[in-house]
CSV table of C-alpha atoms and ligand atoms in Angstrom, one decimal:
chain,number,residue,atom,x,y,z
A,11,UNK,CA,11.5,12.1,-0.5
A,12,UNK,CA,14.7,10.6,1.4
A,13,UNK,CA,14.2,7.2,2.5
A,14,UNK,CA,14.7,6.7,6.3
A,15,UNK,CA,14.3,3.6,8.4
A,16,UNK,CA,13.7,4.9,12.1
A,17,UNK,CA,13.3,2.8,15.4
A,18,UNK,CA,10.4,0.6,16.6
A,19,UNK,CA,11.4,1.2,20.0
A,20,UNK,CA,9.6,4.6,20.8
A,21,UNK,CA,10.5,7.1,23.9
A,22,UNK,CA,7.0,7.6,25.9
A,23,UNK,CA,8.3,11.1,26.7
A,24,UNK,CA,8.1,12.3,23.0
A,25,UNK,CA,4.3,10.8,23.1
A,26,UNK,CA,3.3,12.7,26.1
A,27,UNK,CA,4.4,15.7,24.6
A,28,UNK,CA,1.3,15.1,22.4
A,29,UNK,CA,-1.1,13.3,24.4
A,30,UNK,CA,-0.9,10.5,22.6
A,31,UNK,CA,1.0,7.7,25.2
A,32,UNK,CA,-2.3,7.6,27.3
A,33,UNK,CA,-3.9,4.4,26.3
A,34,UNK,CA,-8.0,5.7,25.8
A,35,UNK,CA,-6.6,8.3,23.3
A,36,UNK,CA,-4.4,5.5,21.4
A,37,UNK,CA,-6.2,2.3,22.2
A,38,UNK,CA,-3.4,-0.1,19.8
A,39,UNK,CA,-0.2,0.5,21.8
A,40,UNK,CA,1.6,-1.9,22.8
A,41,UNK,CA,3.9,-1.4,25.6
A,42,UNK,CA,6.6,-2.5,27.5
A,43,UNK,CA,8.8,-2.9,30.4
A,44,UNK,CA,12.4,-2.3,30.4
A,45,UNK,CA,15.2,-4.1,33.2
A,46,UNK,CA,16.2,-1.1,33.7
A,47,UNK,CA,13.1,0.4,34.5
A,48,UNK,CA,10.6,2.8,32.7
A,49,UNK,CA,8.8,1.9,29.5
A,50,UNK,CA,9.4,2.0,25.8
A,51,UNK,CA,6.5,2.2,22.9
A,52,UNK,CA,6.5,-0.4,19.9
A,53,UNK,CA,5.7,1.7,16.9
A,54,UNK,CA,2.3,2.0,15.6
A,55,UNK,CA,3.0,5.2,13.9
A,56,UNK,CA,6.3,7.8,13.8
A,57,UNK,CA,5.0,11.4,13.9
A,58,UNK,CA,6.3,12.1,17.0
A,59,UNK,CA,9.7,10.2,16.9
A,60,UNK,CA,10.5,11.9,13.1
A,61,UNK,CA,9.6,15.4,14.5
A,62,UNK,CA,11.8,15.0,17.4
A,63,UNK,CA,14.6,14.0,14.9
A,64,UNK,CA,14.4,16.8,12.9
A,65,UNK,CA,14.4,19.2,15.7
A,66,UNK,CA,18.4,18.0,16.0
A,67,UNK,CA,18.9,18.5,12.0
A,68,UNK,CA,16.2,21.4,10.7
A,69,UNK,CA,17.5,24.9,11.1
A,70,UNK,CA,16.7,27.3,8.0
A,71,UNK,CA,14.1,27.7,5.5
A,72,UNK,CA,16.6,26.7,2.9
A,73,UNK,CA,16.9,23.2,3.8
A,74,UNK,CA,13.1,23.0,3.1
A,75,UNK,CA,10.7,21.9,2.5
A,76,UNK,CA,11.5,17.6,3.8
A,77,UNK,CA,10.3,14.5,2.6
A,78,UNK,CA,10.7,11.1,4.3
A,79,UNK,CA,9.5,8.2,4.3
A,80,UNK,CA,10.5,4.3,5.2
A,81,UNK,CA,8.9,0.9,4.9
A,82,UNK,CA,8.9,-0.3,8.4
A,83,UNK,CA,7.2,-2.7,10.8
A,84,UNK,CA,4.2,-1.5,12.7
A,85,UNK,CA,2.5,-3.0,16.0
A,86,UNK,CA,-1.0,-2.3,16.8
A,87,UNK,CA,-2.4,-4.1,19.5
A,88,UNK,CA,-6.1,-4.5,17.1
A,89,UNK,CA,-8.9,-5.5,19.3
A,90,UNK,CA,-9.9,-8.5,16.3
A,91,UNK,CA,-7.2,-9.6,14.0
A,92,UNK,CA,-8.7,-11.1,11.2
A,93,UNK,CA,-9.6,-11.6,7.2
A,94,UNK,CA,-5.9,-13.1,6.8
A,95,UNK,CA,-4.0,-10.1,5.9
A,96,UNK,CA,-6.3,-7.0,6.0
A,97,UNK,CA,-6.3,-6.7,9.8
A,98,UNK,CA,-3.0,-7.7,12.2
A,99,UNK,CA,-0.9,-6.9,14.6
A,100,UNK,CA,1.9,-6.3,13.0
A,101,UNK,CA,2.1,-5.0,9.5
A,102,UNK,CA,5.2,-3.3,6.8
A,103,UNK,CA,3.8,0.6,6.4
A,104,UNK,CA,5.4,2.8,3.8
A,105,UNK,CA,4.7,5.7,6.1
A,106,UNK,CA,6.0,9.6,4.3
A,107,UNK,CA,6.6,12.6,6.5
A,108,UNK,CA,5.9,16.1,4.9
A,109,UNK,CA,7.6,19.0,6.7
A,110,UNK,CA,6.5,22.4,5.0
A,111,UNK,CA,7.1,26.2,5.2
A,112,UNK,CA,3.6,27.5,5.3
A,113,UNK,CA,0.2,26.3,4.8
A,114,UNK,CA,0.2,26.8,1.2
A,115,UNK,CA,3.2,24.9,0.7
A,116,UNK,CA,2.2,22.0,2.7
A,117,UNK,CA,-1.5,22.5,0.7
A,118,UNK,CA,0.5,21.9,-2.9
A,119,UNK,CA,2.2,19.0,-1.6
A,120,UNK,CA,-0.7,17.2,0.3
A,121,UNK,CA,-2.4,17.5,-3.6
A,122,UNK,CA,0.0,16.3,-5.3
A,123,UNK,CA,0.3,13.4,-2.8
A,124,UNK,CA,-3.2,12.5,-3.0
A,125,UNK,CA,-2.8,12.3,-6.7
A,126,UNK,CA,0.5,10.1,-6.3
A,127,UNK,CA,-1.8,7.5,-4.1
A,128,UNK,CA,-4.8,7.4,-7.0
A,129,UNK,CA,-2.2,6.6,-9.5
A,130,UNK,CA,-0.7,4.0,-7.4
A,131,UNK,CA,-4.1,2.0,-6.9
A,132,UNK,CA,-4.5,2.4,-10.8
A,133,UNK,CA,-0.9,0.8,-11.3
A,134,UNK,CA,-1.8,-2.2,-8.8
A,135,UNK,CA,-5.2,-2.8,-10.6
A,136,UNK,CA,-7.6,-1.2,-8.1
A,137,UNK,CA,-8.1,2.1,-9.8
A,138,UNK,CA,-11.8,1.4,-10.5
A,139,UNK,CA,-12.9,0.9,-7.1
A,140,UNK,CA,-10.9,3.3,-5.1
A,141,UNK,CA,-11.9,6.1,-4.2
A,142,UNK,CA,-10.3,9.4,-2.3
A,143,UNK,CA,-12.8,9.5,0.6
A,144,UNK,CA,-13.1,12.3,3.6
A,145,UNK,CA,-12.9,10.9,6.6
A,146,UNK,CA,-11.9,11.3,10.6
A,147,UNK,CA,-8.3,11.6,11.8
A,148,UNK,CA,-8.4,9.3,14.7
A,149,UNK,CA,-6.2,9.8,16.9
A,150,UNK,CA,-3.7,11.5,14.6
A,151,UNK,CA,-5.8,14.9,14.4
A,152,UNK,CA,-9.3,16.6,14.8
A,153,UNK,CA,-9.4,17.7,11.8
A,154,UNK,CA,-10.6,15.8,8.2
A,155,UNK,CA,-8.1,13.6,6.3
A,156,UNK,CA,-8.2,11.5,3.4
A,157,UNK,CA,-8.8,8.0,3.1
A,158,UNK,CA,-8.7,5.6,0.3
A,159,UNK,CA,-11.0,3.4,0.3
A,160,UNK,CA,-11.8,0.3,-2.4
A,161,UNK,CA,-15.1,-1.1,-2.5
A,162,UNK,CA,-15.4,-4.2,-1.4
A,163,UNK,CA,-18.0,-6.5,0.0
A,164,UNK,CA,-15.3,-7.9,2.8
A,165,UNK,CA,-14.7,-4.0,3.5
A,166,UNK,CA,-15.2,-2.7,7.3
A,167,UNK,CA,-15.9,0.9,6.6
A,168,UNK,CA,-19.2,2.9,4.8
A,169,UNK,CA,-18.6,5.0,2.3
A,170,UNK,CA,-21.0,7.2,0.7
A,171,UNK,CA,-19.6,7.6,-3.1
A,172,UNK,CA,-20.1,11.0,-5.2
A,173,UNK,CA,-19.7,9.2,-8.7
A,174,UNK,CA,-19.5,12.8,-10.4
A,175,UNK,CA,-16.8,13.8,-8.1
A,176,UNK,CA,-15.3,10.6,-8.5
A,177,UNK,CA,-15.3,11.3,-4.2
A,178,UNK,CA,-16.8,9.3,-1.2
A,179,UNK,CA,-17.7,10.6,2.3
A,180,UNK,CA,-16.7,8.0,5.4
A,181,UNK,CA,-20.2,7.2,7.1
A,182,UNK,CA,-18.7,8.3,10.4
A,183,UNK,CA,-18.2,11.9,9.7
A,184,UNK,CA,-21.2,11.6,6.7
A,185,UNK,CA,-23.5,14.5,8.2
A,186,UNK,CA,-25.6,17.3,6.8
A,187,UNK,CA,-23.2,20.2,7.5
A,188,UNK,CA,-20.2,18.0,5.8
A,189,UNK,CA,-21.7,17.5,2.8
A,190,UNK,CA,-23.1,21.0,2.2
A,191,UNK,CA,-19.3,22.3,3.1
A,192,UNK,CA,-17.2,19.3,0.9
A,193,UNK,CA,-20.2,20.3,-2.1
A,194,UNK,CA,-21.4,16.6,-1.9
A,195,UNK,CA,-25.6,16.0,-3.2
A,196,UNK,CA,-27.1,13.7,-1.1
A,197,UNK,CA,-29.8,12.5,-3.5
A,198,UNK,CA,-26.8,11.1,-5.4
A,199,UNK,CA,-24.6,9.6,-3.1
A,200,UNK,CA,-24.1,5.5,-3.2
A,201,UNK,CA,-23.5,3.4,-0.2
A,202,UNK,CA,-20.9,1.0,-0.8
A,203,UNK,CA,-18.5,-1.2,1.8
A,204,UNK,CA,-15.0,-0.4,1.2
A,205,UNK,CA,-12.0,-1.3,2.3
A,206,UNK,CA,-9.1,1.7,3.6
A,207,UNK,CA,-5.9,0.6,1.5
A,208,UNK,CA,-4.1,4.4,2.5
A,209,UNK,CA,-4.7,7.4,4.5
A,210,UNK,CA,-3.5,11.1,4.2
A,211,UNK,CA,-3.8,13.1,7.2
A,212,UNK,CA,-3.3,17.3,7.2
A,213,UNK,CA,-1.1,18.0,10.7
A,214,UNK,CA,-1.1,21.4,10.9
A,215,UNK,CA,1.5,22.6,13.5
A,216,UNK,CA,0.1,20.2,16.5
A,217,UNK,CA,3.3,17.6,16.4
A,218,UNK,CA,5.5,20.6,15.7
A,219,UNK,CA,5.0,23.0,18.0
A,220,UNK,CA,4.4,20.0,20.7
A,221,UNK,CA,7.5,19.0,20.1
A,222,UNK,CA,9.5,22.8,19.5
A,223,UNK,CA,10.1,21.9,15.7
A,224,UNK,CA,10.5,25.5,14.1
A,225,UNK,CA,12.5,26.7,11.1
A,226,UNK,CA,14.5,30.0,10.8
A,227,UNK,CA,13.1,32.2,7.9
A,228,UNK,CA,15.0,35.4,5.4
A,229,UNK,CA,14.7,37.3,8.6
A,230,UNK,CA,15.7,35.0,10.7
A,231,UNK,CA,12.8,34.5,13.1
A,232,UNK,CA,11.7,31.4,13.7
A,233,UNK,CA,8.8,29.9,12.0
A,234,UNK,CA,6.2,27.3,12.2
A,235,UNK,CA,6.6,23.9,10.4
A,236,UNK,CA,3.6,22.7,8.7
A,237,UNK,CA,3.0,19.1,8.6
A,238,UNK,CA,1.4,16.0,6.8
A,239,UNK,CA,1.4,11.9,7.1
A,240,UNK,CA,0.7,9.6,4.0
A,241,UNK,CA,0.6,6.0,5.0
A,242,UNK,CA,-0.4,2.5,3.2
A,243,UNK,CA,-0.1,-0.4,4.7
A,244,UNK,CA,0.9,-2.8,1.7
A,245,UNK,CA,-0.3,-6.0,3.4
A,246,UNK,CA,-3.3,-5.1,3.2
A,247,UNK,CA,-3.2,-3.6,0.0
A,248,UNK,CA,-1.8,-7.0,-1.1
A,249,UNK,CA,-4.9,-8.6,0.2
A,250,UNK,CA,-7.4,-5.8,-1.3
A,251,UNK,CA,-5.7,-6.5,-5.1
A,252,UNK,CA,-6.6,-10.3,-4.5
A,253,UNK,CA,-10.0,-9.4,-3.0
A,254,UNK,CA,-10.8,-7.5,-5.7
A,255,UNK,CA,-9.5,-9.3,-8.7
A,256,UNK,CA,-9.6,-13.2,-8.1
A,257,UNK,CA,-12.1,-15.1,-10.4
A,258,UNK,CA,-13.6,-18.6,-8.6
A,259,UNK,CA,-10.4,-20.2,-9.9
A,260,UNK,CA,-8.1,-18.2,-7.6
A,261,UNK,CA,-6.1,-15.2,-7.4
A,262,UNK,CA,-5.3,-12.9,-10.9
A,263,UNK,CA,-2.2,-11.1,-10.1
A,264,UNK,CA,-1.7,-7.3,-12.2
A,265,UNK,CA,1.7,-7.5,-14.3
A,266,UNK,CA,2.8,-4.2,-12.1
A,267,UNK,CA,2.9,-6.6,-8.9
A,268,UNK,CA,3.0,-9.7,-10.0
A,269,UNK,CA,5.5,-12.2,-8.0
A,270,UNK,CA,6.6,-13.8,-11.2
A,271,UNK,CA,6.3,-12.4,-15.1
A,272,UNK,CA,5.7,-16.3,-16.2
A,273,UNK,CA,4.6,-19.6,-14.9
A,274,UNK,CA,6.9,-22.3,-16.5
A,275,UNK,CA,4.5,-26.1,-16.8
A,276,UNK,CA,6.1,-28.8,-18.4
A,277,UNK,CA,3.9,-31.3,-19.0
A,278,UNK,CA,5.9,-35.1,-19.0
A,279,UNK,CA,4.4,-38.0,-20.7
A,280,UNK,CA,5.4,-41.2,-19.3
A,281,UNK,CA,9.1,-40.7,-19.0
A,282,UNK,CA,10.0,-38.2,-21.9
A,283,UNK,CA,13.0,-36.7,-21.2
A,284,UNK,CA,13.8,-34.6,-23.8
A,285,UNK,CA,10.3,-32.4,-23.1
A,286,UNK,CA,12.3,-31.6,-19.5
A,287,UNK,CA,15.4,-30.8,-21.2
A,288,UNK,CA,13.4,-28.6,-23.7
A,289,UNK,CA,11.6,-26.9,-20.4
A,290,UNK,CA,14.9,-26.8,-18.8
A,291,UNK,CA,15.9,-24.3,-21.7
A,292,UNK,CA,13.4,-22.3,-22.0
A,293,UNK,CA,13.8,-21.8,-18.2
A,294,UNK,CA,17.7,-20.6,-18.6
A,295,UNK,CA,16.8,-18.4,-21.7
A,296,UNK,CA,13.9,-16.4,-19.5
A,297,UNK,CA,16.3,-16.2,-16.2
A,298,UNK,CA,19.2,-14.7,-18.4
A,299,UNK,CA,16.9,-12.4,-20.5
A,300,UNK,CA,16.1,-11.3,-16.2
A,301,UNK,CA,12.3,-12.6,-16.2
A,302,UNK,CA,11.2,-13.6,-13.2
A,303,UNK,CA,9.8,-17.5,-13.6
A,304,UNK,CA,8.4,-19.9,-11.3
A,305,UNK,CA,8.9,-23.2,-12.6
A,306,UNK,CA,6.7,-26.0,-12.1
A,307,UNK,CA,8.8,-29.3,-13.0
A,308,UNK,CA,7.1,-31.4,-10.5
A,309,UNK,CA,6.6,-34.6,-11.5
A,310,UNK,CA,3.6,-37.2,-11.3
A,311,UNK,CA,0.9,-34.8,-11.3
A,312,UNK,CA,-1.4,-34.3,-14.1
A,313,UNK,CA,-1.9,-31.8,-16.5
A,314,UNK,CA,-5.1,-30.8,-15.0
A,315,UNK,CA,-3.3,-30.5,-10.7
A,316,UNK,CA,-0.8,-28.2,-12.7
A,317,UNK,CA,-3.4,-25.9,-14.1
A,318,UNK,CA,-5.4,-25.8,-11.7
A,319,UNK,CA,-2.2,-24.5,-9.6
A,320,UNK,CA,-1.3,-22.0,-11.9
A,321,UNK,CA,-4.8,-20.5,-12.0
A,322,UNK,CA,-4.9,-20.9,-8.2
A,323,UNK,CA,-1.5,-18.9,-7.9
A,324,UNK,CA,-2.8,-16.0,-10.6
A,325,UNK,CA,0.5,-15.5,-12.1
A,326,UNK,CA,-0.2,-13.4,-15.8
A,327,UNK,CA,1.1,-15.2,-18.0
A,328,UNK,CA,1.4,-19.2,-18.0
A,329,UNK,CA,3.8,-21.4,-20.6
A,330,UNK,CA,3.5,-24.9,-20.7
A,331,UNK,CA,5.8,-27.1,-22.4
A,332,UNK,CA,4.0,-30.6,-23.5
A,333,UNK,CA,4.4,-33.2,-26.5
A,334,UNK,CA,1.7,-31.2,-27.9
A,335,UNK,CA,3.3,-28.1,-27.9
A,336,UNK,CA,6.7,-29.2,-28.8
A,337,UNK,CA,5.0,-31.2,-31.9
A,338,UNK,CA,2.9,-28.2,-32.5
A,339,UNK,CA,6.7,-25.8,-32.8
A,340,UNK,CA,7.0,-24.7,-29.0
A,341,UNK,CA,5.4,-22.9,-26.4
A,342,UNK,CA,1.9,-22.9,-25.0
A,343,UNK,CA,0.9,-19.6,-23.7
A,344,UNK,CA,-2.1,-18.1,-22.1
A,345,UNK,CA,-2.6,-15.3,-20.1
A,346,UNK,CA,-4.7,-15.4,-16.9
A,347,UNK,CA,-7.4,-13.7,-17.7
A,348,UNK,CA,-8.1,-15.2,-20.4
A,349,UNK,CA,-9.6,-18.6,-21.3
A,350,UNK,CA,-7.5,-19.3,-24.7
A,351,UNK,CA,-4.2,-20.1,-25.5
A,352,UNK,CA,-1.4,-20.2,-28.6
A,353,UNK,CA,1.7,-21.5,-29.7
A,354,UNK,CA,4.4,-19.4,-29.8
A,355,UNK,CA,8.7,-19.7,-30.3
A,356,UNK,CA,10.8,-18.9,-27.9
A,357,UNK,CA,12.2,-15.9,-29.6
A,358,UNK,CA,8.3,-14.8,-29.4
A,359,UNK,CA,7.9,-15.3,-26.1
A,360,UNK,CA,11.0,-13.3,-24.7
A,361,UNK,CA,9.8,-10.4,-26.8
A,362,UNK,CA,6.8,-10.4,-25.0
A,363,UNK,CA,7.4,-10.9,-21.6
A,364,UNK,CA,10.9,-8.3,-22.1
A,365,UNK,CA,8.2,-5.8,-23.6
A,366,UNK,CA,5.9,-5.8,-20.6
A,367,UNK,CA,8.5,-5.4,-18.1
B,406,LIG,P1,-8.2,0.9,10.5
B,406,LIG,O1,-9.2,2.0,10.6
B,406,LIG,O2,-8.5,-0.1,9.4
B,406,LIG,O3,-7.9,0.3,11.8
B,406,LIG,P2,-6.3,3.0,10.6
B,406,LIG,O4,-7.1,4.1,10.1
B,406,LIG,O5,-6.1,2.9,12.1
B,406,LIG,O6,-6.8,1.6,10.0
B,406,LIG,P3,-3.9,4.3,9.7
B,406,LIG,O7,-3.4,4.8,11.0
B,406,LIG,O8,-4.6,5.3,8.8
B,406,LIG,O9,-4.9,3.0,9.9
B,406,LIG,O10,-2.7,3.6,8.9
B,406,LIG,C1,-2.4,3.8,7.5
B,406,LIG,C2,-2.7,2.5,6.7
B,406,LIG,O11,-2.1,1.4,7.3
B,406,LIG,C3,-4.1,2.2,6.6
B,406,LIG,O12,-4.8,2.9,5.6
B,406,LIG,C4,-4.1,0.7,6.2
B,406,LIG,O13,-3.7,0.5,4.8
B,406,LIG,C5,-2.9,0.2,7.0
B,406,LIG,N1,-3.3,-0.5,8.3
B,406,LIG,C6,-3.7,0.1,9.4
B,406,LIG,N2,-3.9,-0.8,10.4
B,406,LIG,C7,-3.6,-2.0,9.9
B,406,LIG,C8,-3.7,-3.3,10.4
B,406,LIG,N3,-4.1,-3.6,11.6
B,406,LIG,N4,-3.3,-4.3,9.5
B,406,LIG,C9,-2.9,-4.1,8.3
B,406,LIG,N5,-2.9,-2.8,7.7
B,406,LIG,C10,-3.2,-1.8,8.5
B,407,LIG,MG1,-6.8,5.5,8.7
């Protein structure tokens, strides 16, 4: 896809083209006024804007099939904000627009997207519990789309989860008729709460032809454009990773997403200055070999305030400098998740942490 970064601003009369200004059909807009008079929409979504754009830019068949997408700023005026991250007003979406030539087309693409968003909760860490689940389209279409949902006991949604499938049904469009069509057994379904990390939704031609968005084919007729939204909002996958991986010491960040690659401690004993200057060293080495540290040189706390830090911030791998260690021929290292350390050089360490970035 081409990355894009449209306007939060929003023209109402691209959203009454679709029926979707009217506030019971989108109950999250917010609104407002302009000096000049009339209204403009905050973003909660960009079908309509994007397929508008591309009615100024898309002409023949050969300039398709389109792919774009941006990280940009939402607004959704939620009835209840809460559980920190998971649920606000405003939130970063990476949002991708699919604009195809036929159904088929759009069909290959909407598959292999669906496999692109498994692979991505696998890479954060949340492969085990997410699962590609059918579900309503809200206001974006009538038909079915594709959540993914992680189980969680925090979640808002019901899922119903196929384990053979490795598929889950939403509760609100779980029904007899669905599951005989979508080849899910009832007898074996689980009920789990999950959380929605993404959502896929099939278009069809509604925002196209709404909007007069056609393409120009070999015989130069014009065409309808089938289309597709992908969307995850990365707050609130953020806050699912930490829901889902934190032990009762605190959060246990994946490598793949990790703020930091180390957690630099140096442990000072009364007013040892050459175990700083050692720290100080092994700080410089790791920033020029382009690791990403954070470096606790605080002084006055104890060893025990430090760790407890460390496991509170859940960065992967933590290094402490001490006497000890220094004595013992370098660096302490232990990774999160796990409860023992060693001793390692310097030269050792960089191999590592170089090797797992
Ligand atoms: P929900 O049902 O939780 O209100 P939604 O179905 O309205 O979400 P979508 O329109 O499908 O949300 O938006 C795509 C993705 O954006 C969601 O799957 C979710 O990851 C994220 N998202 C939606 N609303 C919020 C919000 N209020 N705060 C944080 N992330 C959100
Ligand atoms: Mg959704």
């Amino acid at each position: 896809g081409q990355e894009i970064l449209m306007t939060t601003l929003q023209d109402p009369e691209l959203w009454k083209k679709t029926n979707r200004w009217d506030d019971t059909v989108v109950d999250i807009w917010f609104k407002s006024k302009m000096v000049s008079g009339g209204e403009v929409g905050i973003a909660n979504t960009h079908e309509e804007p994007i397929t508008a754009m591309l009615t100024h830019f898309l002409d023949s068949y050969k300039e398709m099939p389109i792919y774009i997408y941006q990280f940009q700023n939402k607004f959704r005026n939620e009835l209840r904000a809460k559980s920190g991250i998971m649920r606000v007003r405003e939130f970063i979406m990476k949002d991708l627009y699919s604009f195809n030539k036929s159904e088929e087309e759009f069909k290959e693409f909407y598959e292999k997207c669906a496999e692109a968003y498994i692979k991505i909760f696998k890479r954060v860490g949340i492969g085990h519990k997410t699962y590609r689940t059918l579900a309503a389209g809200g206001s974006f279409t009538t038909g079915l789309t594709d959540e993914f949902q992680t189980i969680s006991s925090v979640g808002e949604d019901t899922i119903y989860i196929d384990e053979n499938k490795g598929l889950a049904i939403n509760k609100e469009v779980y029904n007899d008729e669905n599951l005989e069509k979508y080849g899910f057994n009832k007898s074996k379904l689980r009920e789990e709460k999950a959380i929605e990390v993404g959502n896929i939704f099939p278009l069809g031609t509604k925002y196209a032809d709404a909007l007069g968005l056609t393409y120009q084919d070999e015989k130069g007729e014009r065409q309808k454009v089938f289309m597709g939204s992908y969307g995850i909002g990365l707050g609130r996958l953020m806050g699912t990773v930490v829901e889902v991986l934190s032990d009762d010491k605190g959060i246990v960040w994946p490598e793949s997403i990790a703020p930091f690659a180390v957690h630099l401690l140096v442990l000072q004993s009364g007013d040892d200055k050459n175990i700083l200057k050692e720290a100080n060293k092994v700080y410089e080495s790791l920033s020029k070999a382009g690791i990403e540290v954070l470096f606790d040189d605080r002084q006055g706390l104890s060893a025990g305030e430090k760790f407890a830090d460390a496991d509170l911030l859940g960065i992967p791998m933590r290094a402490v400098i001490s006497t000890r260690s220094i004595q013992d021929g370098g660096i302490e290292i232990k990774k999160r998740t796990e409860e023992k350390g060693e001793i390692i050089s310097l030269d050792e360490l960089l191999k590592i942490l170089k090797s797992s970035t």
